[in-house]
mmCIF file with all atom_site columns, C-alpha atoms in Angstrom:
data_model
loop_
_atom_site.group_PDB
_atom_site.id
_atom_site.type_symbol
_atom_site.label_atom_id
_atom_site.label_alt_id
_atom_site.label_comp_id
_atom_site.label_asym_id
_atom_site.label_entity_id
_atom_site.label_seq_id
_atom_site.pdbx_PDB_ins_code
_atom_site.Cartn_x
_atom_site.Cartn_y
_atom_site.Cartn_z
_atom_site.occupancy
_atom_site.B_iso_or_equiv
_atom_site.pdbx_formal_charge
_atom_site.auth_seq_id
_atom_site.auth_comp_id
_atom_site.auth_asym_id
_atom_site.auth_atom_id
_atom_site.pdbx_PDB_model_num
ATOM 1   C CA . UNK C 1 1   ? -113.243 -151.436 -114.799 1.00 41.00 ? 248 UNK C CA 1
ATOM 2   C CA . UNK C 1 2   ? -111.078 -151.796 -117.892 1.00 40.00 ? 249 UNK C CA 1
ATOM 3   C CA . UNK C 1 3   ? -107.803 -154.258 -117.103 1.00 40.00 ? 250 UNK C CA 1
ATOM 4   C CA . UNK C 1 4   ? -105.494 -151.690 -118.661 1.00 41.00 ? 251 UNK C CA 1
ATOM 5   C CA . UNK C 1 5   ? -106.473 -149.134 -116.249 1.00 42.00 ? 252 UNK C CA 1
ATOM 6   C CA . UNK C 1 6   ? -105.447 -151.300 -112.744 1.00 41.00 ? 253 UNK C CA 1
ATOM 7   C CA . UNK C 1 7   ? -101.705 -151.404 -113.580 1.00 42.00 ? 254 UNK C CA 1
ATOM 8   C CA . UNK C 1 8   ? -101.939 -147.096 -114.102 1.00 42.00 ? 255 UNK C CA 1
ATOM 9   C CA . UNK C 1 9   ? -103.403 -147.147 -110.618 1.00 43.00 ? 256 UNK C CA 1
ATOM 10  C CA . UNK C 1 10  ? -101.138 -149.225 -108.778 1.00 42.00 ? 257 UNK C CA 1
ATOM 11  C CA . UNK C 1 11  ? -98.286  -148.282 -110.390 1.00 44.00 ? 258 UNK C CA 1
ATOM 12  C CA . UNK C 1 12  ? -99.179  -144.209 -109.571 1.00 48.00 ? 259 UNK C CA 1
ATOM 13  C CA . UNK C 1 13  ? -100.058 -145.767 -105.710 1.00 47.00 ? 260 UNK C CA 1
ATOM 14  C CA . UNK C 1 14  ? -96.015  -146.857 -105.860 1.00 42.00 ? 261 UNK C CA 1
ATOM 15  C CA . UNK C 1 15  ? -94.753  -143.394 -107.181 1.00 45.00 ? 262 UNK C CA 1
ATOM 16  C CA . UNK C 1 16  ? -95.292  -142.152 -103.340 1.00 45.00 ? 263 UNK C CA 1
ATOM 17  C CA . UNK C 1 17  ? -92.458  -144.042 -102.707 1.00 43.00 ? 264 UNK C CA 1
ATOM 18  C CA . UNK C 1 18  ? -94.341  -147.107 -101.690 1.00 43.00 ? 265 UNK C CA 1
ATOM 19  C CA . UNK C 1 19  ? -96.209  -145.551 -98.942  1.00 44.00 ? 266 UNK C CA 1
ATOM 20  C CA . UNK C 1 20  ? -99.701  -145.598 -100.296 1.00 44.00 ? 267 UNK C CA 1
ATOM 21  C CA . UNK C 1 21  ? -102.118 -148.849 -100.955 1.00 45.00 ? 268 UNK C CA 1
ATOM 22  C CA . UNK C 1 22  ? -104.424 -148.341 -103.082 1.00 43.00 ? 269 UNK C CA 1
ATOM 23  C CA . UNK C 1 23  ? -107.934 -150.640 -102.621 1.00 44.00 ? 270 UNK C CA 1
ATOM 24  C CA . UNK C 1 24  ? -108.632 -151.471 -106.564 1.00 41.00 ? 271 UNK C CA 1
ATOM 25  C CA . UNK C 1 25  ? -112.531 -152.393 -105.286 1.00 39.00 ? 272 UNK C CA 1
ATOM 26  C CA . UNK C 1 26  ? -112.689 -148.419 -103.921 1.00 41.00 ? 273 UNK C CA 1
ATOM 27  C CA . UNK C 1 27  ? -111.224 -147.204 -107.062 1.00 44.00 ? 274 UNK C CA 1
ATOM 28  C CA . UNK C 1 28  ? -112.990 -149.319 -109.770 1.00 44.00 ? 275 UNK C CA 1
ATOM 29  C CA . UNK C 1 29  ? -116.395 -147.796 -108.096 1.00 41.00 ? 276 UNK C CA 1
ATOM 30  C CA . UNK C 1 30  ? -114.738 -144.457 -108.507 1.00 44.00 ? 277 UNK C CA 1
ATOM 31  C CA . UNK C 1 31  ? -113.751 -145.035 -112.271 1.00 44.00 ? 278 UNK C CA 1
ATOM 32  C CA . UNK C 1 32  ? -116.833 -146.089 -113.285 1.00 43.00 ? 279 UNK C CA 1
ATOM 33  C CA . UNK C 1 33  ? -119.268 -143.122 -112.023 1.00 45.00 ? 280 UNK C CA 1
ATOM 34  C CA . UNK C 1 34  ? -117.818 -140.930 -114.832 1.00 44.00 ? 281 UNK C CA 1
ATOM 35  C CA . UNK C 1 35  ? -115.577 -137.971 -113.746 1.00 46.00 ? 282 UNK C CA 1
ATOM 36  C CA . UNK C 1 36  ? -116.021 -136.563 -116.672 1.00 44.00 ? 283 UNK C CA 1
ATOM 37  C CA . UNK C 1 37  ? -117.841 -133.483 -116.030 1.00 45.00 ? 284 UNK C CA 1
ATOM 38  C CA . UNK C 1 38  ? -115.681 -130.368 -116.598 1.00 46.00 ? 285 UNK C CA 1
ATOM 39  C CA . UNK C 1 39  ? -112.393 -128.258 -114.804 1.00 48.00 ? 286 UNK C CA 1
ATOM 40  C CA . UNK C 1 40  ? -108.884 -128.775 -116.053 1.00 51.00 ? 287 UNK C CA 1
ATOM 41  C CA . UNK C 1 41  ? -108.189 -132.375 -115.649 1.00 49.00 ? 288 UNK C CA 1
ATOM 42  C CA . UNK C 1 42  ? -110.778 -133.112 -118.168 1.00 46.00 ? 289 UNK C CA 1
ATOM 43  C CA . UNK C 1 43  ? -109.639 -131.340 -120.768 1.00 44.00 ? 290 UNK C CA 1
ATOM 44  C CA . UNK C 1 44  ? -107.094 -133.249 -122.974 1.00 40.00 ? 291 UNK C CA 1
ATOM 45  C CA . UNK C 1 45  ? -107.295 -135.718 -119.734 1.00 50.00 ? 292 UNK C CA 1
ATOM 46  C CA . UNK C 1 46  ? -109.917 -138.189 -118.607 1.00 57.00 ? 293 UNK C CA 1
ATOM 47  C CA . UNK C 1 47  ? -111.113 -139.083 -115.138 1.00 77.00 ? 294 UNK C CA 1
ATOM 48  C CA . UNK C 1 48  ? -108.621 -141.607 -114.237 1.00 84.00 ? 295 UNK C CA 1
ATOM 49  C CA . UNK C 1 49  ? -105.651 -139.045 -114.743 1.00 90.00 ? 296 UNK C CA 1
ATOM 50  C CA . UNK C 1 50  ? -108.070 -136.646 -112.371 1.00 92.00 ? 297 UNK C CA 1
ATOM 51  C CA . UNK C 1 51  ? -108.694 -139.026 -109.873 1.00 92.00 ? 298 UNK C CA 1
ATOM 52  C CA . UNK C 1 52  ? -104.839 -140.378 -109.649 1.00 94.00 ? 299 UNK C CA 1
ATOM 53  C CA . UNK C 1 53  ? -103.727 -136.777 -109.562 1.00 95.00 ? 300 UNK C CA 1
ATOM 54  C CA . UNK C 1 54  ? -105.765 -136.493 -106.371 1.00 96.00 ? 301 UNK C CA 1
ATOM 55  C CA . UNK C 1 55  ? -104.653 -139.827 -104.528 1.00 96.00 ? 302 UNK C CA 1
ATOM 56  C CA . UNK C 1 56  ? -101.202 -138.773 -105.574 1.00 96.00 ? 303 UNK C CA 1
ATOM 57  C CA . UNK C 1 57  ? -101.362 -135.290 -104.474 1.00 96.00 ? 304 UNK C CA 1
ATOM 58  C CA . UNK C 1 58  ? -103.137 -136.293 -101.071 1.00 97.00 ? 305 UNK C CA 1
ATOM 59  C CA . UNK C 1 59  ? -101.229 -138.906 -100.348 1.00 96.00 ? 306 UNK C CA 1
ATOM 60  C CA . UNK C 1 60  ? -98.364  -137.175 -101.120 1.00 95.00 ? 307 UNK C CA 1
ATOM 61  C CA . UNK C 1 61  ? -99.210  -134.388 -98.583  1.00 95.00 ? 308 UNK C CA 1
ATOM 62  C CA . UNK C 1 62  ? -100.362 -137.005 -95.835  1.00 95.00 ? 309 UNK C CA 1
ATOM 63  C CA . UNK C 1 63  ? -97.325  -138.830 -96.268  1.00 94.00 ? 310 UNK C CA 1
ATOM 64  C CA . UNK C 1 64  ? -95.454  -135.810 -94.303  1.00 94.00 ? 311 UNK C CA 1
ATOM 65  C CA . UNK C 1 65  ? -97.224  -137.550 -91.479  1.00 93.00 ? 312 UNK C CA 1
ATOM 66  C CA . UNK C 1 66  ? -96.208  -141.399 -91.301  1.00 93.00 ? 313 UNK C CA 1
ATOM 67  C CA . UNK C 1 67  ? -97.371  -143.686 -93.789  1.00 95.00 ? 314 UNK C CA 1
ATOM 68  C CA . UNK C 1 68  ? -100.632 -143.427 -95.969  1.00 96.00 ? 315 UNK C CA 1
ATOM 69  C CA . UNK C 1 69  ? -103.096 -145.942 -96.454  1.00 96.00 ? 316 UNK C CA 1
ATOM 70  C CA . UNK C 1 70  ? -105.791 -144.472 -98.774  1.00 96.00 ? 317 UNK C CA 1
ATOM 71  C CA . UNK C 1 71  ? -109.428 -145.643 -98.261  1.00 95.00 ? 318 UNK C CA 1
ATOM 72  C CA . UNK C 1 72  ? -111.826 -143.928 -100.624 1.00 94.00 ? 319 UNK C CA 1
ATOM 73  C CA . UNK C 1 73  ? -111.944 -141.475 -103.382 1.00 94.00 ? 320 UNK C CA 1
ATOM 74  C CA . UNK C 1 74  ? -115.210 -139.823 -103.554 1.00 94.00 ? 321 UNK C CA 1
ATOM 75  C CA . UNK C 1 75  ? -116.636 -137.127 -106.334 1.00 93.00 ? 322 UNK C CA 1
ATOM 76  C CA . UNK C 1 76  ? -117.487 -133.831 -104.413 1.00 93.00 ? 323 UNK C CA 1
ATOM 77  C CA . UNK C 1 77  ? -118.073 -131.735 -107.416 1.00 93.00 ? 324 UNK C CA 1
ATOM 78  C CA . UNK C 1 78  ? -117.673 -131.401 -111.099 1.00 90.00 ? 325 UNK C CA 1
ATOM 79  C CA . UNK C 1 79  ? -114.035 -130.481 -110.590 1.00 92.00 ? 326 UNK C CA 1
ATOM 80  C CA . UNK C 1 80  ? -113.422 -131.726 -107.114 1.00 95.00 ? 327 UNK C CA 1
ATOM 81  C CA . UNK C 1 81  ? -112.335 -134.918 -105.561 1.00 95.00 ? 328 UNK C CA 1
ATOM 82  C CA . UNK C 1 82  ? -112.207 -135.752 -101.954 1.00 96.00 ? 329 UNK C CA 1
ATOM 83  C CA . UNK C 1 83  ? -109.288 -138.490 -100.583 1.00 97.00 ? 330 UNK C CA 1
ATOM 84  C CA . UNK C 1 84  ? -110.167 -140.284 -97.334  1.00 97.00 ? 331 UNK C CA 1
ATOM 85  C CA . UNK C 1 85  ? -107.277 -142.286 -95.724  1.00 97.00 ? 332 UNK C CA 1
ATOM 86  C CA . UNK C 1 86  ? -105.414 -143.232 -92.762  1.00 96.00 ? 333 UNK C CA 1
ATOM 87  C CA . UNK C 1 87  ? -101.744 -142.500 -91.848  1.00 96.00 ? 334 UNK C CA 1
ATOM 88  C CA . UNK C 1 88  ? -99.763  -144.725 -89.367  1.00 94.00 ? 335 UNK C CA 1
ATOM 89  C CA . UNK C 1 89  ? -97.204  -142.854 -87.710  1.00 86.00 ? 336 UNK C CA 1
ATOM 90  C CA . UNK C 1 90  ? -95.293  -145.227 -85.948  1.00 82.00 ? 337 UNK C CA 1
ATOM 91  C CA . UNK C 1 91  ? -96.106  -146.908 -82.410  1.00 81.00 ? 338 UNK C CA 1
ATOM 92  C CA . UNK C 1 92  ? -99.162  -147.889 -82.854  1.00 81.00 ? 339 UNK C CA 1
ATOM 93  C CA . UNK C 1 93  ? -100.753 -144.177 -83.212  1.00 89.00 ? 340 UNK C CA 1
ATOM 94  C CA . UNK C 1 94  ? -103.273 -144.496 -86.862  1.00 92.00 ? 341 UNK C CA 1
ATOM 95  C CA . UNK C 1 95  ? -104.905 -140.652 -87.665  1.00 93.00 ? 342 UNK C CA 1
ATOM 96  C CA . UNK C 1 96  ? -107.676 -140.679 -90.430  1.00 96.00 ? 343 UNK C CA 1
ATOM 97  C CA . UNK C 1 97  ? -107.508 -137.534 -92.998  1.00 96.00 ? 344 UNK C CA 1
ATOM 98  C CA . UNK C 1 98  ? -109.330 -136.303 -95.643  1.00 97.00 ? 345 UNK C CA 1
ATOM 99  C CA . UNK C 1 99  ? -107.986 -134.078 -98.754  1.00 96.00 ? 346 UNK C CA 1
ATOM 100 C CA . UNK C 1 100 ? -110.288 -132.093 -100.831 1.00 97.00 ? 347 UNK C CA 1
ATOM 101 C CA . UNK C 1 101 ? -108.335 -132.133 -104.614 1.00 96.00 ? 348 UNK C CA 1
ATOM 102 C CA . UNK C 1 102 ? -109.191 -129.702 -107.572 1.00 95.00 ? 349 UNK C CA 1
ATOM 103 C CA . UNK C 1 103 ? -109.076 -129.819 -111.212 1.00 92.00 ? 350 UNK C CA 1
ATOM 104 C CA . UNK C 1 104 ? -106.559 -127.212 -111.460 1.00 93.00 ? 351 UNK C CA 1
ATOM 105 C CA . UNK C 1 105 ? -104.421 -129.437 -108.811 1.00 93.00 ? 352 UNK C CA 1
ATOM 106 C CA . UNK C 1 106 ? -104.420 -127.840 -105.801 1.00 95.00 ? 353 UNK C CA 1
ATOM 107 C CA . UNK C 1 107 ? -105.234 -129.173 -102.350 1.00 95.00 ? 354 UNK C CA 1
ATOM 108 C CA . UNK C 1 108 ? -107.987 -128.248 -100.531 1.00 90.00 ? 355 UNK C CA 1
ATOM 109 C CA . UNK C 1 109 ? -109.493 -128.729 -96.906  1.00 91.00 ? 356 UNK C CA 1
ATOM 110 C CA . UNK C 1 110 ? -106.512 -131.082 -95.978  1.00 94.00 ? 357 UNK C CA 1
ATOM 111 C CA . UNK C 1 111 ? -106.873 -131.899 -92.639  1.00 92.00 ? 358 UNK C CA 1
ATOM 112 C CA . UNK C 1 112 ? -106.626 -134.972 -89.461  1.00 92.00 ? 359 UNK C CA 1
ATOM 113 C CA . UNK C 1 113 ? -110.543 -135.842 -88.290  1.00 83.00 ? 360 UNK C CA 1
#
């Protein structure tokens, strides 16, 4: 993972207000498979923008809930992305969620497991 690309990622994690952590391991892995394969995001923007669009968005939408932890971002399709995380909602209750995320940024599939 480039250097330059960590501080773009944390500092999109804060921009929820300081509810989301971001793992940079989880990420990196993410980063470097190459989202480059078509839908909107990757036109005139590369895979990182598409894949912080998605923790943002999903986090985001979680954070309605309590406070987000995200865990993993994993390619679903060309112009998908799916966000796994927890959110903590207060006394001691922790709910997992995932978020399906599109190219042409909508939210998808959201939904407690």
């Amino acid at each position: 993972m480039r250097k330059s690309l960590l501080p773009v990622v944390l500092a999109g994690s804060l921009a929820l207000g300081g509810c989301t952590s971001v793992l940079p391991a989880v990420l990196g892995s993410v980063l470097q498979g190459g989202l480059g394969g078509g839908g909107g995001y990757d036109q005139g923007y590369g895979g990182q923008q598409f894949q912080q669009a998605a923790v943002n968005a999903c986090g985001q939408q979680a954070s309605r809930y309590g406070r987000v932890n995200i865990a993993d971002v994993r390619q679903v399709s060309n112009s998908t992305l799916r966000v796994f995380g927890t959110v903590d909602s207060g006394n001691f209750q922790r709910r997992s969620f995932s978020c399906d995320f599109r190219s042409d940024g909508r939210i998808t599939n959201f939904g407690f497991r």
